[in-house]
PDB file of C-alpha atoms in Angstrom:
ATOM      1  CA  MET A   1     -50.185 323.161-125.592  1.00 87.00           C
ATOM      2  CA  PRO A   2     -53.839 322.081-125.630  1.00 92.00           C
ATOM      3  CA  MET A   3     -55.046 320.189-122.567  1.00 92.00           C
ATOM      4  CA  LEU A   4     -57.579 317.409-122.412  1.00 93.00           C
ATOM      5  CA  ILE A   5     -59.807 317.231-119.356  1.00 92.00           C
ATOM      6  CA  SER A   6     -61.377 313.911-118.425  1.00 92.00           C
ATOM      7  CA  VAL A   7     -64.338 313.619-116.069  1.00 95.00           C
ATOM      8  CA  HIS A   8     -65.047 310.501-113.997  1.00 95.00           C
ATOM      9  CA  ASP A   9     -67.833 309.198-111.789  1.00 96.00           C
ATOM     10  CA  ASP A  10     -65.189 307.426-109.718  1.00 96.00           C
ATOM     11  CA  VAL A  11     -61.655 308.336-108.663  1.00 96.00           C
ATOM     12  CA  PRO A  12     -58.921 306.531-110.618  1.00 94.00           C
ATOM     13  CA  ALA A  13     -56.416 305.537-107.924  1.00 97.00           C
ATOM     14  CA  ALA A  14     -53.241 306.207-109.916  1.00 96.00           C
ATOM     15  CA  ASP A  15     -54.449 309.651-111.018  1.00 96.00           C
ATOM     16  CA  ALA A  16     -55.605 310.534-107.514  1.00 96.00           C
ATOM     17  CA  GLN A  17     -52.166 309.569-106.166  1.00 97.00           C
ATOM     18  CA  ILE A  18     -50.508 311.996-108.592  1.00 97.00           C
ATOM     19  CA  VAL A  19     -52.790 314.787-107.335  1.00 96.00           C
ATOM     20  CA  ASP A  20     -52.167 313.829-103.683  1.00 95.00           C
ATOM     21  CA  ASP A  21     -48.394 313.777-104.207  1.00 95.00           C
ATOM     22  CA  GLY A  22     -48.394 317.112-106.040  1.00 97.00           C
ATOM     23  CA  LEU A  23     -50.518 318.762-103.375  1.00 94.00           C
ATOM     24  CA  GLU A  24     -48.338 317.374-100.600  1.00 92.00           C
ATOM     25  CA  THR A  25     -45.198 318.699-102.296  1.00 93.00           C
ATOM     26  CA  ALA A  26     -46.744 322.169-102.645  1.00 95.00           C
ATOM     27  CA  ASN A  27     -48.038 322.172 -99.061  1.00 91.00           C
ATOM     28  CA  VAL A  28     -44.737 321.038 -97.557  1.00 89.00           C
ATOM     29  CA  ALA A  29     -42.935 323.784 -99.456  1.00 92.00           C
ATOM     30  CA  ALA A  30     -45.388 326.397 -98.142  1.00 92.00           C
ATOM     31  CA  ALA A  31     -45.917 325.417 -94.497  1.00 89.00           C
ATOM     32  CA  PRO A  32     -44.245 323.467 -91.666  1.00 84.00           C
ATOM     33  CA  LEU A  33     -46.501 320.433 -92.017  1.00 82.00           C
ATOM     34  CA  HIS A  34     -43.939 318.292 -90.197  1.00 84.00           C
ATOM     35  CA  ASP A  35     -45.333 319.958 -87.056  1.00 91.00           C
ATOM     36  CA  VAL A  36     -48.781 318.404 -87.595  1.00 93.00           C
ATOM     37  CA  ARG A  37     -49.129 315.603 -85.054  1.00 97.00           C
ATOM     38  CA  PRO A  38     -51.840 313.000 -84.661  1.00 98.00           C
ATOM     39  CA  VAL A  39     -53.697 312.610 -81.377  1.00 98.00           C
ATOM     40  CA  SER A  40     -56.249 309.995 -80.372  1.00 98.00           C
ATOM     41  CA  CYS A  41     -57.879 308.323 -77.407  1.00 98.00           C
ATOM     42  CA  PHE A  42     -60.025 305.223 -77.161  1.00 98.00           C
ATOM     43  CA  ALA A  43     -62.513 303.733 -74.715  1.00 98.00           C
ATOM     44  CA  ARG A  44     -62.099 300.005 -74.194  1.00 97.00           C
ATOM     45  CA  LEU A  45     -63.988 297.289 -72.428  1.00 97.00           C
ATOM     46  CA  PRO A  46     -62.005 295.164 -69.949  1.00 97.00           C
ATOM     47  CA  SER A  47     -61.649 292.676 -72.832  1.00 97.00           C
ATOM     48  CA  GLY A  48     -59.773 295.340 -74.796  1.00 96.00           C
ATOM     49  CA  ALA A  49     -62.556 295.828 -77.350  1.00 97.00           C
ATOM     50  CA  VAL A  50     -62.820 299.444 -78.533  1.00 98.00           C
ATOM     51  CA  VAL A  51     -66.264 300.935 -77.908  1.00 98.00           C
ATOM     52  CA  GLY A  52     -65.411 304.552 -78.655  1.00 98.00           C
ATOM     53  CA  GLY A  53     -62.698 306.840 -79.854  1.00 98.00           C
ATOM     54  CA  ALA A  54     -61.630 310.366 -80.695  1.00 98.00           C
ATOM     55  CA  VAL A  55     -59.162 310.953 -83.526  1.00 98.00           C
ATOM     56  CA  GLY A  56     -57.624 314.176 -84.749  1.00 98.00           C
ATOM     57  CA  ARG A  57     -54.489 316.236 -85.034  1.00 98.00           C
ATOM     58  CA  THR A  58     -52.697 319.214 -83.566  1.00 98.00           C
ATOM     59  CA  TRP A  59     -50.747 321.910 -85.316  1.00 97.00           C
ATOM     60  CA  GLY A  60     -49.354 324.854 -83.428  1.00 96.00           C
ATOM     61  CA  MET A  61     -52.032 326.143 -81.074  1.00 97.00           C
ATOM     62  CA  CYS A  62     -54.870 324.466 -83.014  1.00 98.00           C
ATOM     63  CA  CYS A  63     -56.440 321.052 -82.568  1.00 98.00           C
ATOM     64  CA  GLU A  64     -58.873 319.430 -84.978  1.00 98.00           C
ATOM     65  CA  LEU A  65     -61.237 316.715 -83.803  1.00 98.00           C
ATOM     66  CA  GLN A  66     -61.727 314.749 -87.014  1.00 98.00           C
ATOM     67  CA  GLN A  67     -63.677 311.764 -85.726  1.00 98.00           C
ATOM     68  CA  LEU A  68     -65.639 310.906 -82.594  1.00 98.00           C
ATOM     69  CA  TRP A  69     -67.584 307.690 -82.275  1.00 98.00           C
ATOM     70  CA  VAL A  70     -69.176 305.754 -79.429  1.00 98.00           C
ATOM     71  CA  GLU A  71     -70.798 302.359 -79.900  1.00 98.00           C
ATOM     72  CA  PRO A  72     -74.575 302.869 -79.607  1.00 97.00           C
ATOM     73  CA  ALA A  73     -74.926 300.640 -76.524  1.00 96.00           C
ATOM     74  CA  HIS A  74     -72.502 302.920 -74.643  1.00 97.00           C
ATOM     75  CA  ARG A  75     -73.949 306.305 -75.655  1.00 95.00           C
ATOM     76  CA  ARG A  76     -75.623 308.737 -73.255  1.00 94.00           C
ATOM     77  CA  HIS A  77     -73.490 307.625 -70.306  1.00 95.00           C
ATOM     78  CA  GLY A  78     -70.816 310.349 -70.525  1.00 97.00           C
ATOM     79  CA  LEU A  79     -68.358 308.311 -72.549  1.00 97.00           C
ATOM     80  CA  GLY A  80     -68.358 310.708 -75.526  1.00 97.00           C
ATOM     81  CA  ALA A  81     -67.786 313.700 -73.254  1.00 98.00           C
ATOM     82  CA  GLY A  82     -65.015 311.792 -71.499  1.00 98.00           C
ATOM     83  CA  LEU A  83     -63.326 311.009 -74.802  1.00 98.00           C
ATOM     84  CA  VAL A  84     -63.511 314.637 -75.937  1.00 98.00           C
ATOM     85  CA  SER A  85     -62.149 315.786 -72.583  1.00 98.00           C
ATOM     86  CA  ALA A  86     -59.204 313.354 -72.729  1.00 98.00           C
ATOM     87  CA  PHE A  87     -58.558 314.353 -76.346  1.00 98.00           C
ATOM     88  CA  GLU A  88     -58.589 318.064 -75.456  1.00 98.00           C
ATOM     89  CA  GLN A  89     -56.370 317.519 -72.402  1.00 98.00           C
ATOM     90  CA  ARG A  90     -53.720 315.859 -74.557  1.00 98.00           C
ATOM     91  CA  ALA A  91     -53.905 318.739 -77.032  1.00 98.00           C
ATOM     92  CA  LEU A  92     -53.721 321.275 -74.199  1.00 98.00           C
ATOM     93  CA  SER A  93     -50.514 319.614 -73.029  1.00 98.00           C
ATOM     94  CA  ARG A  94     -49.127 320.347 -76.505  1.00 98.00           C
ATOM     95  CA  GLY A  95     -50.040 324.031 -76.188  1.00 97.00           C
ATOM     96  CA  CYS A  96     -53.321 324.000 -78.126  1.00 98.00           C
ATOM     97  CA  ARG A  97     -55.887 326.633 -77.243  1.00 98.00           C
ATOM     98  CA  THR A  98     -58.174 326.525 -80.288  1.00 98.00           C
ATOM     99  CA  PHE A  99     -60.250 323.415 -80.921  1.00 98.00           C
ATOM    100  CA  TYR A 100     -62.351 322.907 -84.027  1.00 98.00           C
ATOM    101  CA  LEU A 101     -64.454 320.289 -85.790  1.00 98.00           C
ATOM    102  CA  GLU A 102     -67.116 319.740 -88.417  1.00 98.00           C
ATOM    103  CA  THR A 103     -70.367 317.899 -87.769  1.00 98.00           C
ATOM    104  CA  PHE A 104     -73.609 317.388 -89.658  1.00 98.00           C
ATOM    105  CA  SER A 105     -77.019 318.278 -88.260  1.00 97.00           C
ATOM    106  CA  PHE A 106     -77.849 314.553 -88.011  1.00 97.00           C
ATOM    107  CA  GLN A 107     -74.704 313.916 -85.975  1.00 96.00           C
ATOM    108  CA  ALA A 108     -73.928 315.831 -82.787  1.00 95.00           C
ATOM    109  CA  PRO A 109     -74.010 319.655 -82.934  1.00 97.00           C
ATOM    110  CA  ALA A 110     -76.022 319.883 -79.683  1.00 97.00           C
ATOM    111  CA  PHE A 111     -73.534 317.560 -77.965  1.00 97.00           C
ATOM    112  CA  TYR A 112     -70.590 319.748 -78.989  1.00 98.00           C
ATOM    113  CA  ARG A 113     -72.431 322.944 -77.969  1.00 98.00           C
ATOM    114  CA  ALA A 114     -72.884 321.401 -74.515  1.00 98.00           C
ATOM    115  CA  LEU A 115     -69.090 320.914 -74.410  1.00 98.00           C
ATOM    116  CA  GLY A 116     -68.448 324.602 -75.143  1.00 98.00           C
ATOM    117  CA  TYR A 117     -68.111 324.575 -78.931  1.00 98.00           C
ATOM    118  CA  GLU A 118     -69.759 327.391 -80.859  1.00 98.00           C
ATOM    119  CA  ILE A 119     -70.976 327.308 -84.441  1.00 98.00           C
ATOM    120  CA  SER A 120     -68.631 329.278 -86.685  1.00 98.00           C
ATOM    121  CA  PHE A 121     -70.309 328.413 -89.982  1.00 97.00           C
ATOM    122  CA  GLU A 122     -73.265 326.572 -91.460  1.00 98.00           C
ATOM    123  CA  LEU A 123     -73.220 324.993 -94.905  1.00 98.00           C
ATOM    124  CA  HIS A 124     -76.572 324.194 -96.478  1.00 97.00           C
ATOM    125  CA  GLY A 125     -77.306 322.389 -99.720  1.00 95.00           C
ATOM    126  CA  PHE A 126     -76.829 318.741 -98.860  1.00 95.00           C
ATOM    127  CA  ALA A 127     -79.817 316.417 -98.646  1.00 95.00           C
ATOM    128  CA  PRO A 128     -83.008 318.225 -97.575  1.00 94.00           C
ATOM    129  CA  GLY A 129     -82.710 319.370 -93.984  1.00 94.00           C
ATOM    130  CA  VAL A 130     -79.035 318.406 -93.633  1.00 97.00           C
ATOM    131  CA  VAL A 131     -76.615 321.127 -92.548  1.00 98.00           C
ATOM    132  CA  LYS A 132     -72.867 320.911 -91.976  1.00 98.00           C
ATOM    133  CA  PHE A 133     -71.614 322.934 -89.014  1.00 98.00           C
ATOM    134  CA  GLY A 134     -68.100 324.162 -88.369  1.00 98.00           C
ATOM    135  CA  MET A 135     -67.624 324.532 -84.629  1.00 98.00           C
ATOM    136  CA  VAL A 136     -64.860 326.148 -82.573  1.00 98.00           C
ATOM    137  CA  LYS A 137     -63.915 326.217 -78.905  1.00 98.00           C
ATOM    138  CA  GLN A 138     -61.371 328.641 -77.482  1.00 98.00           C
ATOM    139  CA  VAL A 139     -59.596 327.866 -74.227  1.00 95.00           C
ATOM    140  CA  ALA A 140     -57.745 330.521 -72.235  1.00 88.00           C
TER     141      ALA A 140
END
């Protein structure tokens, strides 16, 4: 049967949902994705306002830090390191020993190196001078 391929400069929501659902079905059949668990921690002012957070997930002995953010006024005071430490401690309590993340050169590769992460790959080809780094930290 001949197929028609359509190309878009946007992502049609209904079509994207079909792809997401199909991929999820295939992934669930192939791997124990029910074991993937979210993990997060947040820094709050006494008022309760969030001024930073770390968000990711654990699966088996691996933990992915997907997002780390600190409000600019609260940066360079150890809050980011504290968030990463709390995030890692929670993952350690779940048995994780391998931590990984991706960060761009304009984000925080030096920060993560200072926390013990090592560059595992570099991906060039984005905007001039921009590099994406994959970083990993192993804990005994």
